[in-house]
XYZ file of C-alpha atoms in Angstrom:
780
model
C 0.000 0.000 0.000
C 2.903 2.357 0.727
C 4.297 2.186 -2.804
C 0.836 2.946 -4.279
C 0.564 6.012 -2.027
C 4.028 7.162 -3.103
C 3.029 6.826 -6.750
C -0.125 8.896 -6.175
C 1.786 11.695 -4.473
C 4.404 11.741 -7.233
C 1.836 11.900 -10.039
C -0.174 14.581 -8.219
C 2.853 16.845 -7.763
C 4.227 16.707 -11.313
C 1.547 18.866 -13.001
C 2.240 21.601 -10.452
C 5.967 21.236 -11.054
C 5.432 21.512 -14.788
C 3.483 24.760 -14.367
C 6.060 26.198 -11.962
C 8.905 26.441 -14.497
C 10.227 29.966 -15.036
C 8.012 31.833 -17.497
C 9.555 33.245 -20.676
C 12.479 30.835 -20.647
C 11.343 27.400 -21.795
C 8.116 26.290 -23.438
C 6.604 22.961 -24.415
C 5.806 21.883 -27.958
C 3.435 18.883 -27.907
C 0.767 17.125 -29.918
C -0.510 13.945 -31.530
C 0.747 12.347 -34.741
C -1.607 10.465 -37.056
C -1.717 8.543 -40.314
C -3.314 10.913 -42.833
C -5.109 8.068 -44.605
C -6.681 6.296 -41.617
C -6.485 8.781 -38.744
C -4.739 6.166 -36.571
C -2.121 7.270 -34.057
C 1.499 6.825 -35.156
C 4.026 5.566 -32.608
C 7.785 5.847 -32.871
C 7.750 8.941 -35.093
C 10.945 10.961 -34.702
C 10.319 14.601 -33.791
C 13.441 16.770 -34.044
C 14.159 20.450 -33.490
C 17.806 21.304 -34.058
C 19.908 19.204 -31.694
C 16.893 18.211 -29.591
C 14.483 15.420 -30.348
C 12.009 12.867 -29.076
C 9.693 10.144 -30.400
C 5.945 9.715 -30.185
C 4.682 7.162 -27.656
C 2.413 4.174 -28.335
C -0.594 6.497 -28.604
C 1.003 9.021 -30.961
C 1.696 11.707 -28.323
C 4.956 13.657 -28.213
C 6.285 16.472 -26.024
C 9.432 18.554 -26.390
C 10.431 21.379 -24.025
C 12.700 24.011 -25.623
C 13.973 27.539 -25.030
C 11.930 30.336 -26.522
C 12.664 30.887 -30.206
C 12.060 29.984 -33.833
C 12.389 26.300 -34.798
C 12.064 24.057 -37.809
C 10.289 20.960 -36.528
C 10.807 17.772 -38.545
C 8.506 14.721 -38.287
C 9.841 11.517 -39.852
C 8.989 7.817 -39.812
C 9.872 4.876 -42.051
C 7.224 4.419 -44.736
C 5.911 8.004 -44.466
C 6.815 11.251 -46.172
C 8.795 13.491 -43.781
C 7.188 16.790 -42.837
C 8.888 20.021 -41.722
C 7.151 22.949 -40.065
C 8.475 26.278 -38.857
C 7.110 27.375 -35.492
C 7.578 30.412 -33.272
C 7.786 29.095 -29.719
C 6.566 32.060 -27.669
C 4.580 29.934 -25.228
C 3.363 26.382 -24.806
C 2.255 25.254 -28.254
C 0.208 22.306 -29.459
C 1.019 21.040 -32.938
C -0.846 17.964 -34.207
C 0.479 16.545 -37.453
C -0.683 13.992 -40.016
C 1.835 12.048 -42.109
C 1.204 10.782 -45.618
C 2.270 7.288 -46.666
C 5.217 7.617 -49.048
C 3.708 6.121 -52.213
C 6.999 5.475 -53.995
C 8.749 4.344 -50.846
C 5.966 1.966 -49.842
C 6.577 -0.256 -52.864
C 10.334 -0.161 -52.407
C 10.644 -0.764 -48.690
C 9.553 -4.365 -48.403
C 11.469 -4.596 -45.149
C 9.931 -1.684 -43.278
C 11.223 -2.427 -39.808
C 11.233 0.455 -37.381
C 14.734 -0.447 -36.388
C 14.723 0.385 -32.732
C 17.488 -2.131 -31.978
C 19.432 -1.802 -35.221
C 19.220 1.988 -35.491
C 22.567 3.439 -34.465
C 20.848 6.561 -33.135
C 18.380 4.774 -30.872
C 19.092 3.881 -27.273
C 17.462 0.458 -27.069
C 19.289 -2.708 -28.072
C 18.373 -6.394 -28.435
C 15.087 -5.118 -29.869
C 13.325 -5.721 -33.184
C 10.105 -4.024 -34.243
C 8.345 -5.555 -37.242
C 5.746 -3.715 -39.255
C 2.873 -5.922 -40.391
C 3.781 -5.180 -44.051
C 7.138 -6.833 -43.510
C 5.572 -9.923 -41.953
C 3.194 -10.332 -44.902
C 6.136 -10.807 -47.287
C 7.674 -13.737 -45.382
C 6.836 -17.194 -46.824
C 4.582 -19.082 -44.413
C 3.074 -22.493 -43.876
C 0.047 -22.948 -46.169
C 0.479 -19.336 -47.247
C -0.913 -17.981 -43.969
C 0.902 -15.011 -42.434
C 1.979 -15.795 -38.880
C 3.543 -13.468 -36.314
C 5.221 -16.030 -34.047
C 6.812 -17.846 -36.985
C 8.086 -14.502 -38.272
C 9.903 -13.566 -35.071
C 11.560 -16.999 -35.058
C 13.599 -15.680 -38.013
C 15.231 -12.992 -35.848
C 18.633 -13.430 -34.162
C 18.543 -15.085 -30.747
C 15.126 -16.689 -31.345
C 14.471 -20.368 -32.035
C 11.943 -23.150 -31.540
C 12.347 -26.693 -30.281
C 10.756 -28.209 -33.375
C 8.211 -28.219 -36.173
C 4.766 -27.302 -34.917
C 6.037 -26.562 -31.407
C 4.017 -24.023 -29.473
C 5.775 -20.902 -28.244
C 9.331 -19.804 -28.959
C 12.669 -19.691 -27.178
C 14.786 -16.566 -26.713
C 18.488 -16.718 -25.878
C 18.279 -20.252 -24.522
C 15.221 -19.600 -22.348
C 12.050 -21.650 -21.975
C 8.775 -20.653 -23.627
C 7.178 -19.650 -20.306
C 9.974 -17.103 -19.731
C 8.592 -14.886 -22.521
C 6.107 -12.175 -21.565
C 3.634 -12.157 -24.472
C 1.260 -9.184 -24.493
C -1.682 -8.514 -26.803
C -2.740 -4.909 -26.254
C -1.094 -5.202 -22.799
C -3.016 -8.373 -21.830
C -0.855 -11.454 -21.132
C -1.324 -14.455 -23.441
C -0.518 -17.808 -21.825
C -0.655 -19.965 -24.952
C -0.047 -18.391 -28.368
C -0.838 -21.526 -30.398
C -3.479 -22.682 -32.817
C -3.331 -26.247 -34.189
C -0.685 -27.402 -31.670
C 1.761 -24.655 -32.664
C 1.496 -24.538 -36.455
C -0.250 -21.154 -36.289
C -0.530 -18.422 -33.661
C -3.658 -16.750 -32.301
C -2.636 -13.298 -33.599
C -4.738 -12.295 -36.611
C -2.462 -10.264 -38.922
C -5.416 -8.199 -40.154
C -5.876 -6.860 -36.607
C -2.198 -6.279 -35.760
C -0.427 -2.972 -36.227
C 3.035 -3.616 -34.843
C 5.090 -6.351 -33.187
C 8.069 -5.638 -30.910
C 10.428 -8.271 -29.526
C 12.755 -7.209 -26.682
C 15.463 -9.763 -25.786
C 17.594 -7.615 -23.482
C 17.797 -4.178 -21.916
C 14.117 -4.550 -21.008
C 12.793 -1.279 -19.512
C 11.690 -1.194 -15.864
C 8.048 -0.695 -16.843
C 7.877 -4.372 -17.870
C 8.085 -7.254 -15.412
C 6.925 -10.763 -14.677
C 9.122 -12.882 -16.985
C 12.820 -13.701 -16.998
C 13.723 -13.952 -20.685
C 12.012 -11.610 -23.174
C 9.041 -9.425 -24.075
C 6.815 -9.832 -27.142
C 4.548 -6.786 -27.390
C 1.772 -7.160 -29.999
C -0.189 -3.967 -30.633
C -3.593 -4.079 -32.303
C -4.702 -1.586 -34.931
C -7.119 1.100 -33.789
C -9.355 0.859 -36.831
C -9.846 3.399 -39.584
C -11.194 6.754 -38.337
C -11.916 8.050 -41.865
C -13.617 5.363 -43.965
C -15.041 1.853 -43.882
C -12.554 -0.810 -44.963
C -12.783 -4.573 -45.457
C -9.817 -6.962 -45.577
C -9.908 -10.706 -45.972
C -8.332 -13.845 -47.312
C -9.299 -17.331 -48.457
C -6.751 -20.101 -47.915
C -6.561 -23.869 -47.939
C -6.907 -24.260 -44.165
C -8.829 -21.211 -42.967
C -10.276 -17.924 -44.106
C -10.301 -14.561 -42.441
C -12.311 -11.344 -42.604
C -11.677 -7.961 -40.995
C -13.966 -4.932 -40.884
C -12.872 -1.496 -39.663
C -14.176 2.024 -39.905
C -15.428 5.139 -38.135
C -18.246 5.168 -35.626
C -17.904 8.952 -35.747
C -15.418 10.363 -38.232
C -12.091 11.366 -36.641
C -13.568 10.736 -33.188
C -14.438 7.056 -32.772
C -13.469 3.914 -34.666
C -13.928 0.150 -34.504
C -12.126 -2.985 -35.642
C -13.610 -6.470 -35.951
C -11.546 -9.388 -37.285
C -12.303 -13.096 -37.380
C -10.679 -16.310 -38.629
C -11.942 -19.885 -38.793
C -10.464 -23.093 -40.111
C -12.546 -25.494 -42.192
C -10.590 -28.689 -41.740
C -13.785 -30.288 -40.405
C -15.826 -29.285 -43.480
C -13.168 -30.532 -45.904
C -12.746 -33.828 -44.062
C -16.469 -34.545 -43.553
C -17.069 -36.385 -46.901
C -14.200 -38.768 -46.181
C -15.111 -39.682 -42.585
C -16.861 -42.835 -41.452
C -20.397 -42.461 -40.113
C -19.273 -42.770 -36.483
C -16.794 -39.915 -37.022
C -19.254 -37.399 -38.456
C -19.483 -35.503 -35.174
C -15.705 -35.195 -34.780
C -14.306 -31.717 -34.078
C -11.407 -30.413 -36.170
C -11.403 -26.631 -36.085
C -9.919 -23.511 -34.579
C -11.085 -19.924 -34.660
C -10.394 -16.493 -33.204
C -12.300 -13.236 -32.922
C -10.626 -9.887 -32.283
C -12.443 -6.607 -31.607
C -11.519 -3.057 -30.636
C -13.363 0.231 -30.116
C -11.675 3.626 -29.666
C -13.159 6.973 -28.660
C -11.345 10.320 -28.578
C -13.382 12.128 -25.965
C -11.556 15.438 -26.339
C -8.014 16.735 -26.765
C -6.980 15.411 -23.362
C -8.884 12.136 -23.034
C -9.222 8.959 -25.075
C -10.840 5.610 -24.301
C -10.008 2.196 -25.764
C -11.424 -1.284 -25.243
C -10.194 -4.394 -27.029
C -10.494 -8.136 -26.695
C -9.678 -11.492 -28.241
C -11.347 -14.894 -28.100
C -9.394 -17.834 -29.536
C -10.258 -21.551 -29.336
C -9.145 -24.919 -30.702
C -11.314 -28.049 -30.820
C -9.850 -31.347 -31.975
C -10.926 -34.960 -31.700
C -13.952 -37.146 -31.113
C -13.746 -39.870 -28.475
C -10.341 -38.412 -27.625
C -10.501 -34.619 -27.681
C -8.361 -31.568 -26.989
C -10.036 -28.198 -26.417
C -8.192 -25.063 -25.369
C -8.476 -21.329 -25.700
C -7.493 -17.810 -24.662
C -9.728 -14.890 -23.753
C -8.371 -11.369 -23.169
C -9.952 -7.977 -22.531
C -8.154 -4.645 -22.208
C -9.736 -1.315 -21.247
C -7.596 1.856 -21.362
C -7.951 5.527 -20.563
C -5.428 8.049 -21.879
C -5.330 11.408 -20.082
C -3.148 14.484 -20.503
C -2.636 16.199 -17.146
C -0.541 18.841 -18.902
C 1.478 19.253 -22.076
C 4.251 17.262 -20.394
C 2.482 14.657 -18.258
C 0.747 11.767 -20.034
C -1.133 8.941 -18.279
C -2.435 5.600 -19.460
C -4.690 3.699 -17.028
C -5.286 0.072 -18.008
C -7.600 -2.654 -16.732
C -6.837 -6.189 -17.961
C -8.551 -9.579 -17.916
C -6.899 -12.726 -19.263
C -8.000 -16.357 -19.129
C -6.500 -19.562 -20.514
C -8.205 -22.931 -20.160
C -7.967 -26.371 -21.683
C -9.782 -29.681 -21.549
C -8.688 -33.237 -22.316
C -11.362 -35.902 -22.705
C -11.491 -39.497 -23.866
C -14.094 -42.210 -23.617
C -17.807 -41.872 -24.343
C -20.893 -41.890 -22.178
C -21.645 -45.333 -20.874
C -17.998 -46.369 -21.064
C -15.035 -45.852 -18.798
C -14.069 -42.224 -19.462
C -11.638 -39.583 -18.342
C -12.070 -35.818 -18.313
C -9.427 -33.303 -17.267
C -9.479 -29.510 -17.425
C -7.235 -26.749 -16.126
C -7.320 -22.957 -16.063
C -5.418 -19.808 -15.170
C -7.035 -16.364 -15.055
C -5.982 -12.941 -13.871
C -7.269 -9.398 -13.374
C -4.823 -6.469 -13.514
C -4.883 -2.718 -12.955
C -1.941 -0.560 -14.012
C -1.452 3.213 -14.209
C 1.530 4.345 -16.323
C 2.841 7.912 -16.522
C 5.244 9.660 -18.884
C 6.656 12.995 -17.737
C 8.641 14.901 -20.372
C 10.938 16.639 -17.908
C 12.929 18.534 -20.536
C 14.492 17.991 -23.958
C 17.096 15.678 -22.415
C 15.053 13.653 -19.898
C 11.905 11.574 -20.234
C 10.678 10.145 -16.942
C 8.380 7.116 -16.751
C 6.793 5.747 -13.603
C 3.849 3.579 -12.690
C 2.488 0.571 -10.856
C 0.669 -2.685 -11.471
C -1.405 -5.084 -9.372
C -2.498 -8.516 -10.631
C -4.750 -11.075 -8.934
C -4.418 -14.695 -10.088
C -6.563 -17.787 -9.798
C -4.997 -21.142 -10.686
C -6.969 -24.322 -11.332
C -4.167 -26.907 -11.727
C -6.462 -29.745 -12.716
C -9.993 -31.059 -12.368
C -10.130 -34.752 -13.227
C -13.116 -37.052 -13.404
C -12.727 -40.783 -13.991
C -15.804 -42.970 -14.418
C -19.047 -43.494 -16.344
C -22.694 -42.523 -16.045
C -23.152 -44.641 -12.939
C -20.036 -43.783 -11.038
C -17.396 -41.074 -11.049
C -14.271 -40.300 -9.124
C -13.316 -36.679 -8.726
C -9.552 -36.245 -8.365
C -9.445 -32.477 -8.675
C -6.405 -30.619 -7.371
C -6.693 -27.718 -4.888
C -7.136 -24.199 -6.271
C -4.383 -21.644 -5.762
C -4.501 -17.839 -5.514
C -1.882 -15.104 -5.652
C -1.462 -11.329 -5.782
C 1.460 -9.764 -7.669
C 2.218 -6.040 -7.475
C 5.008 -3.711 -8.458
C 6.100 -0.123 -8.939
C 8.766 1.272 -11.246
C 10.650 4.436 -12.048
C 12.863 4.934 -15.111
C 14.478 7.809 -16.941
C 15.776 8.169 -20.480
C 18.524 10.785 -20.562
C 20.438 12.278 -23.482
C 23.834 13.643 -22.468
C 24.856 15.061 -25.823
C 27.759 14.059 -28.066
C 25.854 10.916 -29.055
C 25.626 9.573 -25.481
C 22.290 8.437 -24.023
C 21.256 6.496 -20.931
C 18.192 4.673 -19.720
C 18.179 3.659 -16.082
C 15.391 2.448 -13.870
C 14.333 0.359 -10.911
C 11.370 -1.957 -10.481
C 10.185 -3.261 -7.121
C 7.953 -6.325 -7.321
C 6.106 -8.234 -4.621
C 4.328 -11.593 -4.826
C 1.885 -12.897 -2.224
C 0.789 -16.553 -2.347
C -2.703 -16.538 -0.820
C -5.297 -18.837 0.670
C -7.707 -20.480 0.728
C -6.067 -23.752 -0.154
C -3.905 -26.610 1.023
C -0.334 -25.854 2.023
C 2.345 -28.551 1.930
C 5.809 -28.817 3.442
C 8.311 -31.480 2.414
C 11.435 -33.150 3.727
C 14.831 -32.286 2.234
C 15.716 -33.402 -1.294
C 17.041 -36.931 -1.785
C 18.718 -37.360 -5.214
C 16.505 -39.111 -7.809
C 13.592 -39.478 -5.385
C 10.470 -37.388 -4.765
C 10.585 -35.357 -1.568
C 8.449 -36.935 1.122
C 5.523 -34.980 2.534
C 6.186 -33.646 6.023
C 3.014 -31.683 6.802
C -0.090 -30.205 5.187
C -2.724 -27.769 6.464
C -5.619 -25.701 5.159
C -4.954 -21.963 4.762
C -7.812 -19.537 5.343
C -9.382 -17.212 2.810
C -6.951 -14.423 1.738
C -4.409 -15.728 4.246
C -0.882 -14.718 3.287
C 1.012 -18.008 2.976
C 4.300 -16.854 1.467
C 5.601 -13.450 0.377
C 8.466 -12.763 -2.039
C 9.813 -9.409 -3.137
C 12.547 -8.394 -5.536
C 14.440 -5.286 -6.629
C 14.951 -5.298 -10.390
C 17.453 -2.705 -11.664
C 17.649 -1.930 -15.399
C 20.332 0.003 -17.294
C 21.109 0.798 -20.949
C 23.857 2.914 -22.509
C 24.443 4.150 -26.051
C 27.647 5.851 -27.246
C 27.536 7.234 -30.761
C 30.661 6.756 -32.866
C 30.367 9.216 -35.713
C 27.130 9.460 -37.674
C 26.910 5.832 -38.784
C 27.788 3.612 -35.822
C 27.293 3.238 -32.104
C 28.269 1.062 -29.176
C 25.547 -0.103 -26.780
C 25.448 -1.977 -23.470
C 22.663 -3.087 -21.153
C 21.956 -4.884 -17.903
C 18.623 -6.062 -16.577
C 17.531 -8.108 -13.593
C 14.046 -9.645 -13.708
C 11.857 -11.746 -11.442
C 9.338 -14.346 -12.595
C 6.728 -15.574 -10.128
C 4.761 -17.893 -12.462
C 6.055 -21.266 -13.671
C 4.979 -23.606 -16.451
C 5.013 -27.266 -15.465
C 5.453 -29.381 -18.589
C 6.935 -32.745 -19.466
C 7.859 -31.576 -22.969
C 10.238 -28.941 -24.294
C 7.491 -27.438 -26.459
C 4.414 -25.839 -24.921
C 1.323 -28.045 -25.237
C -2.322 -27.718 -24.187
C -1.599 -30.015 -21.218
C 0.877 -27.671 -19.552
C 0.014 -26.409 -16.082
C 0.763 -22.928 -14.749
C 1.636 -22.719 -11.068
C 2.565 -19.779 -8.830
C 5.608 -19.428 -6.630
C 4.738 -21.037 -3.305
C 6.417 -21.892 -0.021
C 8.085 -24.762 -1.933
C 8.721 -23.067 -5.295
C 10.870 -19.940 -5.305
C 10.548 -17.262 -8.006
C 12.921 -17.325 -10.944
C 15.383 -14.451 -11.141
C 17.552 -13.635 -14.141
C 20.449 -11.258 -14.679
C 21.478 -10.473 -18.244
C 24.431 -8.490 -19.582
C 24.717 -7.474 -23.221
C 27.019 -5.370 -25.384
C 26.643 -4.594 -29.061
C 28.043 -2.699 -32.011
C 25.653 -1.212 -34.590
C 26.535 0.292 -37.966
C 24.762 1.679 -41.034
C 26.375 1.238 -44.442
C 24.676 3.965 -46.400
C 20.877 4.107 -46.306
C 20.222 0.530 -47.400
C 22.437 -1.729 -45.287
C 22.407 -2.111 -41.503
C 24.474 -4.471 -39.397
C 24.852 -5.344 -35.738
C 26.797 -7.689 -33.487
C 25.651 -8.445 -29.922
C 27.199 -10.511 -27.130
C 25.154 -11.579 -24.119
C 25.434 -13.549 -20.899
C 22.407 -14.562 -18.835
C 22.270 -16.218 -15.410
C 18.948 -17.632 -14.111
C 18.186 -18.965 -10.628
C 15.342 -21.243 -9.490
C 14.259 -22.631 -12.834
C 12.020 -25.659 -12.424
C 13.348 -29.088 -13.313
C 12.103 -32.568 -12.521
C 13.447 -35.728 -11.010
C 13.737 -38.615 -13.460
C 10.411 -40.416 -14.098
C 8.445 -37.705 -12.321
C 4.624 -37.764 -12.280
C 3.235 -34.451 -13.517
C -0.391 -35.022 -14.498
C -2.976 -34.695 -11.689
C -0.367 -35.074 -8.966
C -1.486 -33.324 -5.789
C 2.064 -33.515 -4.427
C 3.708 -32.252 -7.606
C 5.972 -29.852 -5.712
C 7.784 -32.855 -4.276
C 8.737 -33.911 -7.835
C 10.277 -30.521 -8.707
C 13.851 -29.362 -8.292
C 15.272 -25.819 -8.349
C 17.887 -25.457 -11.075
C 20.392 -22.821 -12.034
C 20.684 -21.883 -15.686
C 23.124 -19.901 -17.738
C 23.118 -18.909 -21.389
C 25.610 -16.972 -23.463
C 26.195 -16.281 -27.103
C 26.824 -13.956 -30.023
C 24.235 -12.652 -32.496
C 25.068 -11.315 -35.973
C 22.536 -9.419 -38.070
C 22.848 -7.952 -41.588
C 19.834 -6.312 -43.201
C 19.024 -4.566 -46.491
C 15.955 -2.328 -46.385
C 15.960 -0.430 -49.684
C 15.962 -1.407 -53.337
C 14.563 -4.210 -55.448
C 16.174 -6.875 -53.261
C 15.540 -6.672 -49.521
C 15.848 -8.994 -46.547
C 18.236 -10.072 -43.828
C 20.654 -12.732 -42.663
C 21.013 -13.571 -38.980
C 23.362 -15.996 -37.271
C 23.434 -16.955 -33.591
C 26.198 -18.891 -31.856
C 25.079 -19.801 -28.346
C 25.081 -22.152 -25.387
C 22.321 -22.816 -22.821
C 23.056 -24.974 -19.770
C 21.414 -26.038 -16.534
C 22.514 -27.469 -13.192
C 20.435 -29.053 -10.400
C 21.120 -31.214 -7.391
C 20.170 -34.812 -8.132
C 20.339 -34.444 -11.945
C 23.332 -35.397 -14.100
C 25.347 -36.142 -10.949
C 25.122 -32.468 -10.009
C 27.076 -31.353 -13.101
C 26.149 -28.819 -15.758
C 24.229 -30.194 -18.749
C 22.818 -28.700 -21.947
C 19.154 -27.908 -21.516
C 16.466 -28.820 -24.030
C 16.525 -25.356 -25.616
C 20.228 -25.323 -26.480
C 20.963 -24.830 -30.182
C 24.619 -24.133 -30.893
C 24.105 -22.710 -34.383
C 21.042 -20.916 -35.760
C 21.133 -19.381 -39.250
C 18.186 -17.529 -40.822
C 18.058 -16.063 -44.320
C 15.118 -13.966 -45.517
C 15.119 -12.521 -49.049
C 12.471 -10.718 -51.073
C 12.520 -9.257 -54.571
C 10.108 -7.277 -56.727
C 9.687 -8.475 -60.311
C 7.977 -5.671 -62.095
C 5.004 -3.857 -60.632
C 2.855 -6.898 -59.803
C 5.103 -9.789 -58.764
C 7.041 -10.195 -55.515
C 9.001 -13.369 -54.781
C 10.327 -14.270 -51.328
C 12.288 -17.062 -49.746
C 13.528 -18.160 -46.339
C 16.104 -20.763 -45.396
C 16.673 -21.754 -41.780
C 19.226 -24.015 -40.125
C 19.203 -25.114 -36.462
C 21.679 -27.361 -34.701
C 20.042 -30.381 -33.136
C 18.591 -30.115 -29.632
C 19.879 -32.179 -26.691
C 17.970 -35.319 -25.694
C 18.408 -38.176 -23.253
C 19.030 -41.458 -25.079
C 19.172 -44.938 -23.504
C 22.567 -46.508 -22.857
C 21.426 -50.016 -21.823
C 18.653 -52.576 -22.282
C 16.531 -54.453 -19.798
C 14.875 -57.719 -20.803
C 11.514 -58.612 -19.271
C 9.643 -61.681 -20.518
C 11.320 -61.490 -23.895
C 10.834 -57.727 -24.306
C 13.866 -55.484 -24.670
C 13.285 -52.237 -22.771
C 15.853 -49.459 -23.409
C 16.804 -47.237 -20.503
C 19.541 -44.840 -19.427
C 21.950 -46.124 -16.777
C 24.588 -43.412 -17.187
C 22.821 -40.884 -14.955
C 23.555 -38.239 -17.610
C 20.779 -35.876 -18.691
C 20.605 -34.865 -22.398
C 23.567 -37.068 -23.321
C 22.955 -36.952 -27.114
C 21.568 -34.580 -29.738
C 18.766 -34.980 -32.202
C 19.796 -34.299 -35.810
C 19.897 -30.751 -37.230
C 16.866 -28.935 -38.590
C 16.848 -27.058 -41.901
C 14.114 -25.966 -44.292
C 13.592 -23.864 -47.438
C 10.335 -21.990 -48.069
C 9.373 -20.017 -51.195
C 6.464 -17.769 -52.079
C 5.305 -15.591 -54.958
C 2.713 -12.827 -54.691
C 0.770 -11.553 -57.691
C -0.992 -8.245 -57.125
C -4.264 -7.604 -58.873
C -4.502 -4.891 -61.461
C -4.837 -1.433 -59.976
C -7.985 0.568 -60.434
C -10.878 1.418 -58.170
C -11.118 0.591 -54.497
C -10.887 -3.193 -54.888
C -7.393 -4.539 -54.224
C -6.421 -8.181 -54.391
C -3.467 -10.539 -54.558
C -2.710 -14.217 -55.033
C -0.051 -15.807 -52.828
C 1.518 -19.057 -54.051
C 3.771 -20.771 -51.526
C 5.911 -23.874 -51.102
C 6.765 -24.956 -47.562
C 9.667 -27.368 -46.997
C 10.699 -27.234 -50.656
C 13.189 -30.125 -50.648
C 11.082 -32.530 -48.559
C 13.302 -32.467 -45.498
C 12.114 -34.886 -42.772
C 13.286 -32.828 -39.826
C 13.435 -34.773 -36.562
C 11.105 -33.544 -33.847
C 12.048 -36.279 -31.391
C 13.539 -39.771 -31.283
C 12.073 -42.747 -29.432
C 13.372 -46.283 -29.013
C 11.693 -49.648 -29.475
C 12.504 -53.300 -29.939
C 13.406 -54.149 -33.536
C 10.586 -56.454 -34.759
C 12.971 -58.239 -37.158
C 15.724 -58.691 -34.599
C 14.416 -58.713 -30.999
C 17.883 -58.398 -29.466
C 18.364 -55.055 -31.160
C 16.991 -51.677 -30.077
C 15.665 -49.546 -32.898
C 15.787 -45.718 -32.894
C 12.731 -44.190 -34.571
C 12.756 -40.569 -35.659
C 9.468 -38.672 -35.421
C 8.969 -35.978 -38.066
C 5.952 -33.704 -37.916
C 6.267 -32.390 -41.497
C 8.091 -34.694 -43.886
C 7.114 -33.477 -47.348
C 6.666 -30.358 -49.428
C 3.426 -28.460 -48.752
C 2.095 -26.274 -51.594
C -0.577 -23.675 -50.925
C -2.444 -20.823 -52.518
C -4.191 -17.909 -50.768
C -6.391 -15.182 -52.208
C -6.298 -11.850 -50.337
C -8.619 -8.925 -50.921
C -9.436 -5.472 -49.548
C -11.798 -2.655 -50.413
């Protein structure tokens, strides 16, 4: 409560401070920046006045405090025509500006990344911001644009295999990534077991991945941030976008509710695997479910020059199976209020709801059946403030409180006559935090960002509380005591200080040196028996038996522009993580009330080098990225207490993305990826039981071998429809896995049927052949 009171007093005093500056000396130039075609706010626009400058925030607002005088103000952003205006700053002045899309540039800049990490003049590092136009030109599975698959082509990002849910950043697990959709956390990003993500590209404006130097305003995960921002909707005219593909179709509708004042966006997708398969199914399979869908909506209202309201939400679900079914889905809602206290103090107040649930069911009525479901939901409230102190300092501060409810598992075994409920106890928690950070420009190309976040996590009742005996290697910890905690009883409290620091030193006009450090705490854990995220994973809070993860990451990088077209960077990083969850061998994870006794705290470390070369202008555009890295783990009772490579370790990762325009209507693109094989535990001996050879590992070594390498070539060609009128269309022809590579997802071992004394290794490949596709896109 004390830190919330401190935040209130600080925010209340700043408007008075802003008004108390000496009159006639310095004045504030501020305003909103918009897209001239749609009326949408433009973020990241550079606003410069002589040697001073700033950038518009996520809602298009900028503020620049300068001495009295005459200035030429320049507004510039990639993909838009720059605008210059001469102003006489004799007092506080509001200047709103609209920017026109650069018609000639739009066709040329296929890679239109707002290069926050690669830009030598920007402070942030280990950051990539992708415009949705760039993502649309990347070849994709079945021709369907996908955001998560696109970021897997960036340096430092990988996946554990074909069709794996989630992604891995700098050797981290999938649950260590904070994924936000309009500020709401997303706990599972996957459709169709990881082949597609829940983010509809027709509803997305911008995607930002932050791998290091994460600002203090973000917290809750130990590896990275993926910030997905939805479009606001067109404030000027009604617009329809859509596409028809082989697997699913999509439709998006946006337009003004009141011109230049209120807008809406509605986007939907649905697969039709079930419709296509229906004629080929047996009669007893006609009611089988094979579909996924998502619905995204947003409404925005500009109340007046100082207030704006936003509400957005997403519903995404997957339904697969018949007598054996998987069902899972995400629901998010975000409500925001923007308010200008003064020309220099901006506030965004956000309320958030997020829910993820899944269900596993097999068996039919009248037969022995099993039903299992699990859920995590949270409510959050967060005020965020930006105070433009002066031309050299931008101060950010705020707070966040999140209440969680965990349903680890509700299981029912039985039939119509009898059932056995084996549900696990519910868990509750409250997470809160406050932060303060400042971005400071020192001149001579030197800039700093420094901040501090204080977080606090309270594991609450009601619920059962367990204590265990000390760890015995390779054995579950024995239960010592259990008791029932009362409603809202504070069971365990953790708190952490999380400092953040970034530095940029400009070296001439075309290069810079950057460094960063960030410490982060993660209070939620994903319990999974696979390296890839699956619908059966269980989220659990930090408890009296499970400590929060903490990570410390150091990074240094060199960034250089070669003319206007080529950009390059090299980054080195080292990351140390404490209290990662690992498991004893042969642990029982599903519906285990005493699961905490099967878990072990592990220490992790990851280090590597990332190389990035990008071409953004001209007929040929694209990038090449290469990552050389190591990711290791160490836990008492595993691998004889020695370090071992964790499941997310990939020594070499190479990504190539190329795109070329052929005339005015054709664009061809290609990607080629190469991953080193991931570590895996293979058997070293055999045990014979009643004539059966059972392979098992007697070495005590975890991840003692590697699965084979992964590589794949994808190609696509886009044919634009003839121009004329408001109807626009394109055909996308794509080839996924061009040379039929059977990439190994995993390897399992079985007795050779032709020679029972031999053990046979069987490689499982999810996609083992070329997949052609065609998609028709349209807009009007």
